[in-house]
mmCIF file of C-alpha atoms and ligand atoms in Angstrom:
data_model
loop_
_atom_site.group_PDB
_atom_site.id
_atom_site.type_symbol
_atom_site.label_atom_id
_atom_site.label_comp_id
_atom_site.label_asym_id
_atom_site.label_seq_id
_atom_site.Cartn_x
_atom_site.Cartn_y
_atom_site.Cartn_z
ATOM 1 C CA MET X 1 0.451 0.065 -0.133
ATOM 2 C CA GLU X 2 2.851 2.491 0.630
ATOM 3 C CA ASN X 3 4.306 2.131 -3.078
ATOM 4 C CA LYS X 4 0.758 2.299 -4.322
ATOM 5 C CA VAL X 5 0.195 5.867 -2.499
ATOM 6 C CA ARG X 6 3.450 7.094 -3.398
ATOM 7 C CA PRO X 7 2.641 8.802 -6.196
ATOM 8 C CA LEU X 8 -0.436 10.379 -4.503
ATOM 9 C CA VAL X 9 2.213 11.356 -1.553
ATOM 10 C CA ASP X 10 5.106 13.317 -4.048
ATOM 11 C CA ALA X 11 2.244 15.328 -5.916
ATOM 12 C CA LEU X 12 0.955 16.718 -2.494
ATOM 13 C CA LYS X 13 4.696 17.841 -1.235
ATOM 14 C CA LEU X 14 5.019 19.278 -4.376
ATOM 15 C CA GLY X 15 2.177 21.838 -3.131
ATOM 16 C CA LYS X 16 -0.652 19.423 -5.816
ATOM 17 C CA LYS X 17 -4.294 20.746 -4.378
ATOM 18 C CA ALA X 18 -6.775 17.982 -4.367
ATOM 19 C CA VAL X 19 -10.124 18.175 -5.163
ATOM 20 C CA PHE X 20 -12.615 15.229 -3.620
ATOM 21 C CA PHE X 21 -15.452 13.729 -4.916
ATOM 22 C CA LEU X 22 -16.936 11.721 -1.792
ATOM 23 C CA GLY X 23 -19.700 9.397 -1.559
ATOM 24 C CA ALA X 24 -21.570 7.296 1.920
ATOM 25 C CA GLY X 25 -18.722 4.876 2.233
ATOM 26 C CA VAL X 26 -16.234 8.008 3.556
ATOM 27 C CA SER X 27 -19.323 8.226 6.491
ATOM 28 C CA THR X 28 -20.137 4.442 7.185
ATOM 29 C CA SER X 29 -17.426 4.315 10.188
ATOM 30 C CA CYS X 30 -19.623 7.253 12.122
ATOM 31 C CA GLY X 31 -22.359 4.809 11.982
ATOM 32 C CA ILE X 32 -24.329 6.129 9.037
ATOM 33 C CA PRO X 33 -25.379 2.827 6.500
ATOM 34 C CA ASP X 34 -24.405 4.256 3.075
ATOM 35 C CA PHE X 35 -27.206 3.046 0.559
ATOM 36 C CA ARG X 36 -25.728 0.161 -1.555
ATOM 37 C CA SER X 37 -23.484 -1.773 0.360
ATOM 38 C CA PRO X 38 -24.816 -4.998 0.562
ATOM 39 C CA LYS X 39 -26.537 -6.011 4.483
ATOM 40 C CA THR X 40 -25.836 -3.192 6.069
ATOM 41 C CA GLY X 41 -27.430 -0.318 3.422
ATOM 42 C CA LEU X 42 -29.925 1.730 3.381
ATOM 43 C CA TYR X 43 -31.586 -0.549 0.273
ATOM 44 C CA ALA X 44 -31.339 -3.517 2.465
ATOM 45 C CA GLN X 45 -32.633 -2.228 5.196
ATOM 46 C CA LEU X 46 -35.780 -0.714 4.303
ATOM 47 C CA GLU X 47 -38.194 -4.094 4.165
ATOM 48 C CA ARG X 48 -40.135 -2.570 7.077
ATOM 49 C CA LEU X 49 -41.017 0.467 5.332
ATOM 50 C CA LYS X 50 -43.331 -1.326 2.771
ATOM 51 C CA LEU X 51 -41.530 0.393 -0.326
ATOM 52 C CA PRO X 52 -42.560 -0.635 -3.779
ATOM 53 C CA TYR X 53 -38.890 -0.227 -4.367
ATOM 54 C CA PRO X 54 -35.737 0.728 -2.534
ATOM 55 C CA GLU X 55 -34.927 4.209 -4.524
ATOM 56 C CA ALA X 56 -38.664 6.104 -3.929
ATOM 57 C CA VAL X 57 -37.764 6.663 0.191
ATOM 58 C CA PHE X 58 -35.835 9.773 -1.783
ATOM 59 C CA ASP X 59 -37.629 9.819 -4.898
ATOM 60 C CA ILE X 60 -40.115 13.039 -5.287
ATOM 61 C CA ASP X 61 -43.219 11.795 -6.649
ATOM 62 C CA TYR X 62 -43.448 8.929 -4.164
ATOM 63 C CA PHE X 63 -42.549 12.038 -1.343
ATOM 64 C CA ARG X 64 -45.909 13.376 -2.661
ATOM 65 C CA GLU X 65 -48.375 10.793 -2.228
ATOM 66 C CA SER X 66 -46.721 9.029 0.347
ATOM 67 C CA PRO X 67 -43.750 11.163 3.481
ATOM 68 C CA GLN X 68 -43.917 8.563 5.529
ATOM 69 C CA ALA X 69 -40.815 6.120 5.248
ATOM 70 C CA PHE X 70 -38.607 9.194 3.966
ATOM 71 C CA TYR X 71 -39.598 10.685 7.084
ATOM 72 C CA THR X 72 -39.361 7.104 9.375
ATOM 73 C CA LEU X 73 -35.684 7.012 7.730
ATOM 74 C CA CYS X 74 -35.333 11.376 8.085
ATOM 75 C CA GLU X 75 -35.162 10.678 11.948
ATOM 76 C CA GLU X 76 -32.159 8.331 12.220
ATOM 77 C CA LEU X 77 -30.196 9.758 9.684
ATOM 78 C CA TYR X 78 -30.763 14.032 10.943
ATOM 79 C CA PRO X 79 -27.487 15.821 11.688
ATOM 80 C CA GLY X 80 -26.481 16.085 14.749
ATOM 81 C CA LYS X 81 -26.167 12.837 16.257
ATOM 82 C CA PHE X 82 -22.926 11.746 14.029
ATOM 83 C CA PHE X 83 -19.393 12.996 14.630
ATOM 84 C CA PRO X 84 -16.704 13.128 11.604
ATOM 85 C CA SER X 85 -14.684 9.965 11.238
ATOM 86 C CA LYS X 86 -10.061 10.168 10.597
ATOM 87 C CA PHE X 87 -11.254 10.836 6.380
ATOM 88 C CA HIS X 88 -13.422 13.952 7.488
ATOM 89 C CA PHE X 89 -10.395 15.200 10.032
ATOM 90 C CA LEU X 90 -7.641 14.429 7.218
ATOM 91 C CA LEU X 91 -9.856 16.821 4.516
ATOM 92 C CA ARG X 92 -9.740 19.357 7.230
ATOM 93 C CA LEU X 93 -5.833 19.032 7.087
ATOM 94 C CA PHE X 94 -5.294 18.982 3.368
ATOM 95 C CA GLN X 95 -7.088 22.422 3.887
ATOM 96 C CA GLU X 96 -4.808 23.920 6.416
ATOM 97 C CA LYS X 97 -1.894 23.098 4.472
ATOM 98 C CA ASP X 98 -3.443 24.718 1.492
ATOM 99 C CA LEU X 99 -3.733 21.330 -0.387
ATOM 100 C CA LEU X 100 -7.467 21.149 -0.393
ATOM 101 C CA GLN X 101 -9.058 22.764 -3.582
ATOM 102 C CA LYS X 102 -12.754 21.460 -3.239
ATOM 103 C CA VAL X 103 -14.661 18.617 -1.755
ATOM 104 C CA TYR X 104 -17.615 17.703 -3.818
ATOM 105 C CA THR X 105 -19.913 15.679 -1.722
ATOM 106 C CA GLN X 106 -23.125 13.361 -2.587
ATOM 107 C CA ASN X 107 -23.892 13.144 1.128
ATOM 108 C CA ILE X 108 -26.227 15.409 3.132
ATOM 109 C CA ASP X 109 -25.018 14.644 6.382
ATOM 110 C CA THR X 110 -22.939 18.049 7.112
ATOM 111 C CA LEU X 111 -19.730 16.481 8.510
ATOM 112 C CA GLU X 112 -17.431 17.303 6.789
ATOM 113 C CA GLN X 113 -18.439 21.061 7.869
ATOM 114 C CA LEU X 114 -18.761 19.289 11.283
ATOM 115 C CA ALA X 115 -15.000 18.487 10.996
ATOM 116 C CA GLY X 116 -13.937 22.070 9.934
ATOM 117 C CA VAL X 117 -13.728 21.928 6.777
ATOM 118 C CA ASP X 118 -14.571 25.759 5.004
ATOM 119 C CA PRO X 119 -18.169 25.866 4.001
ATOM 120 C CA GLU X 120 -16.708 27.460 0.841
ATOM 121 C CA LYS X 121 -15.028 24.607 -0.422
ATOM 122 C CA ILE X 122 -17.908 21.990 -0.022
ATOM 123 C CA ILE X 123 -19.996 21.306 -2.699
ATOM 124 C CA ALA X 124 -22.960 19.905 -0.913
ATOM 125 C CA ALA X 125 -24.365 18.143 -4.683
ATOM 126 C CA HIS X 126 -27.415 16.195 -3.190
ATOM 127 C CA GLY X 127 -28.118 19.410 -0.628
ATOM 128 C CA SER X 128 -28.556 19.007 2.293
ATOM 129 C CA PHE X 129 -30.756 19.363 5.664
ATOM 130 C CA ALA X 130 -29.975 23.362 6.538
ATOM 131 C CA ASP X 131 -32.651 24.259 5.034
ATOM 132 C CA ASN X 132 -36.683 23.483 4.191
ATOM 133 C CA HIS X 133 -39.200 24.360 1.554
ATOM 134 C CA CYS X 134 -42.836 22.901 1.072
ATOM 135 C CA ILE X 135 -42.555 21.164 -1.700
ATOM 136 C CA GLU X 136 -45.613 22.712 -3.379
ATOM 137 C CA CYS X 137 -45.773 26.524 -2.746
ATOM 138 C CA GLN X 138 -41.728 26.567 -2.046
ATOM 139 C CA GLU X 139 -42.345 28.279 1.098
ATOM 140 C CA ARG X 140 -39.629 27.915 3.941
ATOM 141 C CA MET X 141 -39.652 26.746 6.807
ATOM 142 C CA ALA X 142 -36.357 26.420 9.548
ATOM 143 C CA PRO X 143 -34.751 24.108 10.697
ATOM 144 C CA GLU X 144 -36.163 24.081 14.485
ATOM 145 C CA VAL X 145 -39.489 24.316 13.446
ATOM 146 C CA LEU X 146 -39.490 21.361 10.825
ATOM 147 C CA LYS X 147 -38.022 19.147 14.418
ATOM 148 C CA ALA X 148 -40.526 20.186 15.860
ATOM 149 C CA GLN X 149 -42.842 19.083 13.731
ATOM 150 C CA MET X 150 -41.196 15.946 12.744
ATOM 151 C CA SER X 151 -41.562 15.070 16.739
ATOM 152 C CA LYS X 152 -45.262 15.963 17.596
ATOM 153 C CA LYS X 153 -46.552 12.422 16.325
ATOM 154 C CA SER X 154 -49.804 13.684 17.589
ATOM 155 C CA GLU X 155 -50.402 16.339 14.576
ATOM 156 C CA ASN X 156 -49.694 14.897 10.905
ATOM 157 C CA ASP X 157 -48.543 12.165 11.952
ATOM 158 C CA GLY X 158 -44.842 14.443 12.569
ATOM 159 C CA ILE X 159 -45.001 15.045 8.792
ATOM 160 C CA PRO X 160 -43.916 19.150 8.652
ATOM 161 C CA THR X 161 -46.607 20.906 6.887
ATOM 162 C CA CYS X 162 -46.927 23.857 5.016
ATOM 163 C CA LYS X 163 -48.324 26.715 7.379
ATOM 164 C CA LYS X 164 -49.550 28.381 3.804
ATOM 165 C CA CYS X 165 -50.604 26.319 1.910
ATOM 166 C CA GLN X 166 -50.325 22.433 3.689
ATOM 167 C CA GLY X 167 -47.876 20.797 1.625
ATOM 168 C CA TYR X 168 -45.722 18.819 2.741
ATOM 169 C CA VAL X 169 -42.081 20.445 3.693
ATOM 170 C CA LYS X 170 -38.460 17.880 2.874
ATOM 171 C CA PRO X 171 -35.463 19.185 3.718
ATOM 172 C CA ASP X 172 -33.133 20.784 0.684
ATOM 173 C CA ILE X 173 -31.432 17.054 -0.021
ATOM 174 C CA VAL X 174 -32.068 16.075 -4.053
ATOM 175 C CA PHE X 175 -34.037 13.532 -4.651
ATOM 176 C CA PHE X 176 -34.539 11.492 -6.880
ATOM 177 C CA GLY X 177 -36.397 13.658 -9.723
ATOM 178 C CA GLU X 178 -35.144 16.983 -8.555
ATOM 179 C CA GLY X 179 -32.210 18.829 -10.134
ATOM 180 C CA LEU X 180 -29.063 19.682 -8.559
ATOM 181 C CA PRO X 181 -28.106 22.510 -6.765
ATOM 182 C CA VAL X 182 -26.556 25.261 -9.279
ATOM 183 C CA GLU X 183 -24.058 25.643 -7.504
ATOM 184 C CA PHE X 184 -22.854 22.216 -8.522
ATOM 185 C CA PHE X 185 -22.767 22.771 -12.313
ATOM 186 C CA ASP X 186 -21.382 26.934 -11.508
ATOM 187 C CA ASN X 187 -18.334 24.755 -9.409
ATOM 188 C CA TRP X 188 -17.583 22.313 -11.850
ATOM 189 C CA ASP X 189 -18.007 24.345 -14.906
ATOM 190 C CA GLU X 190 -14.639 26.586 -12.993
ATOM 191 C CA ASP X 191 -13.004 23.367 -11.460
ATOM 192 C CA SER X 192 -13.220 20.787 -14.320
ATOM 193 C CA ALA X 193 -10.156 21.534 -16.464
ATOM 194 C CA ASN X 194 -8.228 22.342 -13.498
ATOM 195 C CA VAL X 195 -7.785 19.270 -11.580
ATOM 196 C CA ASP X 196 -4.216 18.267 -10.392
ATOM 197 C CA VAL X 197 -5.381 15.424 -8.180
ATOM 198 C CA ALA X 198 -8.503 13.518 -8.140
ATOM 199 C CA ILE X 199 -9.568 12.149 -4.821
ATOM 200 C CA VAL X 200 -12.805 9.720 -5.254
ATOM 201 C CA ALA X 201 -13.729 8.138 -1.711
ATOM 202 C CA GLY X 202 -16.741 5.604 -0.419
ATOM 203 C CA THR X 203 -19.125 6.328 -3.536
ATOM 204 C CA SER X 204 -20.208 3.379 -5.657
ATOM 205 C CA LEU X 205 -19.843 6.227 -8.880
ATOM 206 C CA THR X 206 -24.144 5.014 -9.586
ATOM 207 C CA VAL X 207 -25.881 8.437 -9.626
ATOM 208 C CA TYR X 208 -25.421 10.695 -12.243
ATOM 209 C CA PRO X 209 -24.394 13.709 -13.297
ATOM 210 C CA PHE X 210 -22.304 13.659 -10.145
ATOM 211 C CA ALA X 211 -21.055 9.827 -11.298
ATOM 212 C CA GLY X 212 -19.455 11.341 -14.783
ATOM 213 C CA LEU X 213 -16.843 14.042 -12.658
ATOM 214 C CA PRO X 214 -13.974 11.739 -12.535
ATOM 215 C CA ALA X 215 -14.349 11.333 -16.047
ATOM 216 C CA GLU X 216 -14.542 14.605 -16.728
ATOM 217 C CA CYS X 217 -10.686 15.103 -15.002
ATOM 218 C CA PRO X 218 -8.165 15.950 -17.500
ATOM 219 C CA LYS X 219 -6.000 13.240 -18.773
ATOM 220 C CA SER X 220 -3.299 15.215 -16.858
ATOM 221 C CA SER X 221 -4.406 14.718 -13.190
ATOM 222 C CA LEU X 222 -3.645 12.101 -11.384
ATOM 223 C CA ARG X 223 -6.991 10.110 -10.288
ATOM 224 C CA VAL X 224 -6.928 8.134 -6.350
ATOM 225 C CA LEU X 225 -9.893 6.158 -5.891
ATOM 226 C CA ILE X 226 -10.120 5.058 -2.257
ATOM 227 C CA ASN X 227 -13.407 2.548 -1.980
ATOM 228 C CA ASN X 228 -14.818 -1.291 -0.815
ATOM 229 C CA GLU X 229 -14.661 -1.975 -4.564
ATOM 230 C CA ILE X 230 -13.957 -0.470 -8.115
ATOM 231 C CA VAL X 231 -16.105 1.722 -9.756
ATOM 232 C CA GLY X 232 -17.330 3.678 -11.973
ATOM 233 C CA ASP X 233 -14.652 5.510 -14.689
ATOM 234 C CA PHE X 234 -11.849 3.341 -12.583
ATOM 235 C CA LYS X 235 -13.373 0.349 -13.205
ATOM 236 C CA LEU X 236 -14.598 1.163 -16.689
ATOM 237 C CA SER X 237 -11.889 3.298 -18.162
ATOM 238 C CA ARG X 238 -8.909 2.871 -16.222
ATOM 239 C CA ARG X 239 -5.893 5.159 -16.331
ATOM 240 C CA LYS X 240 -2.620 4.293 -16.583
ATOM 241 C CA SER X 241 -1.693 6.351 -13.876
ATOM 242 C CA ASP X 242 -4.877 5.139 -11.479
ATOM 243 C CA ILE X 243 -4.262 4.845 -8.265
ATOM 244 C CA ILE X 244 -6.761 2.185 -6.794
ATOM 245 C CA LEU X 245 -6.751 1.859 -3.448
ATOM 246 C CA LYS X 246 -9.421 -0.811 -2.024
ATOM 247 C CA LYS X 247 -9.438 -0.568 1.473
ATOM 248 C CA THR X 248 -11.824 1.488 3.911
ATOM 249 C CA CYS X 249 -11.466 5.509 3.523
ATOM 250 C CA ASP X 250 -10.220 5.906 7.195
ATOM 251 C CA GLU X 251 -7.212 3.076 7.219
ATOM 252 C CA ILE X 252 -6.163 5.327 4.047
ATOM 253 C CA ALA X 253 -6.386 8.229 5.806
ATOM 254 C CA LEU X 254 -4.308 6.715 8.420
ATOM 255 C CA LEU X 255 -1.588 5.617 6.145
ATOM 256 C CA LEU X 256 -1.858 9.349 4.025
ATOM 257 C CA ALA X 257 -1.197 10.699 7.809
ATOM 258 C CA LEU X 258 1.866 8.140 8.311
ATOM 259 C CA GLU X 259 3.672 9.084 4.589
ATOM 260 C CA LEU X 260 2.567 12.783 4.895
ATOM 261 C CA GLY X 261 4.105 12.989 8.764
ATOM 262 C CA TRP X 262 0.960 14.506 9.534
ATOM 263 C CA ASN X 263 -0.108 11.935 12.126
ATOM 264 C CA ASP X 264 0.300 13.314 15.331
ATOM 265 C CA GLU X 265 -1.716 16.882 14.096
ATOM 266 C CA LEU X 266 -4.453 14.672 13.026
ATOM 267 C CA ASP X 267 -4.392 13.045 16.479
ATOM 268 C CA THR X 268 -4.350 16.195 17.711
ATOM 269 C CA LEU X 269 -7.437 16.772 15.933
ATOM 270 C CA ILE X 270 -9.488 14.744 16.496
ATOM 271 C CA GLU X 271 -9.072 14.608 20.003
ATOM 272 C CA ALA X 272 -10.378 18.242 20.558
ATOM 273 C CA GLU X 273 -13.344 17.965 18.974
HETATM 274 P P1 CNA R 301 -23.590 4.159 -2.265
HETATM 275 O O1 CNA R 301 -23.944 3.742 -3.447
HETATM 276 O O2 CNA R 301 -24.343 3.339 -1.275
HETATM 277 O O3 CNA R 301 -22.265 3.424 -2.040
HETATM 278 C C1 CNA R 301 -21.278 3.497 -1.366
HETATM 279 C C2 CNA R 301 -19.772 2.914 -1.720
HETATM 280 O O4 CNA R 301 -18.777 3.028 -0.313
HETATM 281 C C3 CNA R 301 -20.220 1.822 -2.100
HETATM 282 O O5 CNA R 301 -19.073 1.430 -3.287
HETATM 283 C C4 CNA R 301 -19.086 0.804 -0.577
HETATM 284 O O6 CNA R 301 -18.813 -0.339 -1.227
HETATM 285 C C5 CNA R 301 -18.314 1.961 -0.762
HETATM 286 N N1 CNA R 301 -17.630 1.931 1.042
HETATM 287 C C6 CNA R 301 -19.087 1.889 1.974
HETATM 288 N N2 CNA R 301 -18.352 1.773 3.229
HETATM 289 C C7 CNA R 301 -16.917 1.770 2.910
HETATM 290 C C8 CNA R 301 -15.578 2.436 3.954
HETATM 291 N N3 CNA R 301 -15.955 2.745 5.039
HETATM 292 N N4 CNA R 301 -14.712 2.923 3.110
HETATM 293 C C9 CNA R 301 -14.496 2.815 1.598
HETATM 294 N N5 CNA R 301 -15.387 2.347 0.400
HETATM 295 C C10 CNA R 301 -16.474 1.749 1.737
HETATM 296 O O7 CNA R 301 -23.467 5.073 -1.676
HETATM 297 P P2 CNA R 301 -22.933 6.849 -2.737
HETATM 298 O O8 CNA R 301 -22.714 8.254 -1.843
HETATM 299 O O9 CNA R 301 -22.178 6.571 -3.980
HETATM 300 O O10 CNA R 301 -24.559 6.991 -3.630
HETATM 301 C C11 CNA R 301 -24.794 8.168 -3.843
HETATM 302 C C12 CNA R 301 -25.846 8.586 -2.560
HETATM 303 C C13 CNA R 301 -26.091 8.584 -0.862
HETATM 304 C C14 CNA R 301 -26.653 10.002 -2.668
HETATM 305 O O11 CNA R 301 -27.497 10.866 -2.989
HETATM 306 C C15 CNA R 301 -26.486 10.276 -0.865
HETATM 307 O O12 CNA R 301 -27.333 11.656 -0.804
HETATM 308 C C16 CNA R 301 -26.748 9.467 -0.270
HETATM 309 N N6 CNA R 301 -26.467 9.263 0.999
HETATM 310 C C17 CNA R 301 -26.125 9.558 1.736
HETATM 311 C C18 CNA R 301 -25.550 9.639 2.897
HETATM 312 C C19 CNA R 301 -24.344 10.464 4.110
HETATM 313 O O13 CNA R 301 -24.584 11.662 4.022
HETATM 314 N N7 CNA R 301 -24.219 10.323 4.545
HETATM 315 C C20 CNA R 301 -25.161 8.161 4.064
HETATM 316 C C21 CNA R 301 -26.984 7.374 2.854
HETATM 317 C C22 CNA R 301 -26.778 7.390 1.516
#
């Protein structure tokens, strides 16, 4: 493994900045299940929600008909209960060393921010729980109000409802059938021609357009995959210079910290939080 990460470590030591592309696998060690891991993934555990198909829980049309399934899951996933992983804190160290260009994340758990990454560097491609809107009239609902309505099971079964039009309210996370935030496209327009190091971690690279980003990185970029399985463009159109690290995100975070001489700083960061 040490030999495999050498070109990455060398590039970072030369001051080349990294763009990260993240998925649910960077947060599984925090206790948040991913979607697709067999047995432990959310889709494998959704039988109890009696869905017509697993993705329905995040489908806007299904939500409009039956919001209960999403809100059952929402209670489990709502930010506030989870602590960032070693990998999240490594992102913060990249930032402190001025080696962090941007973090494109599909995650909605806000753990990058909780680990101290500058929100301006985080592109939440699939939105986040930071704000909420009515799906009918777009009226905003503050997070405290949403949480209060979720916990009041006696009213509307705990489904947050718009005070203006009585439509269902949902957090601003992107459901299947909804568009991605414009900031995702704007930032990628700016960054795509300008990626020296691309680190893809903890994602099955199945949800588009995000899944297409590694393939759009310039041929000159050094691409790194940190994942339990080989996925997406790393499987279909592997480049000679690609580095594939088939290990957990936290194992590689530790290895990189050791190889870069950042191990003590990483421990200090984690202990301080
Ligand atoms: P996914 O499709 O579930 O894929 C996760 C990938 O990570 C799989 O290839 C796993 O093998 C791999 N993996 C799991 N654990 C680890 C680990 N510890 N180390 C290395 N690899 C690991 O999830 P994607 O993110 O690719 O799918 C995109 C969806 C998932 C987005 O829309 C997210 O909003 C959504 N999601 C987010 C969260 C979260 O915010 N934490 C949780 C669950 C789902």
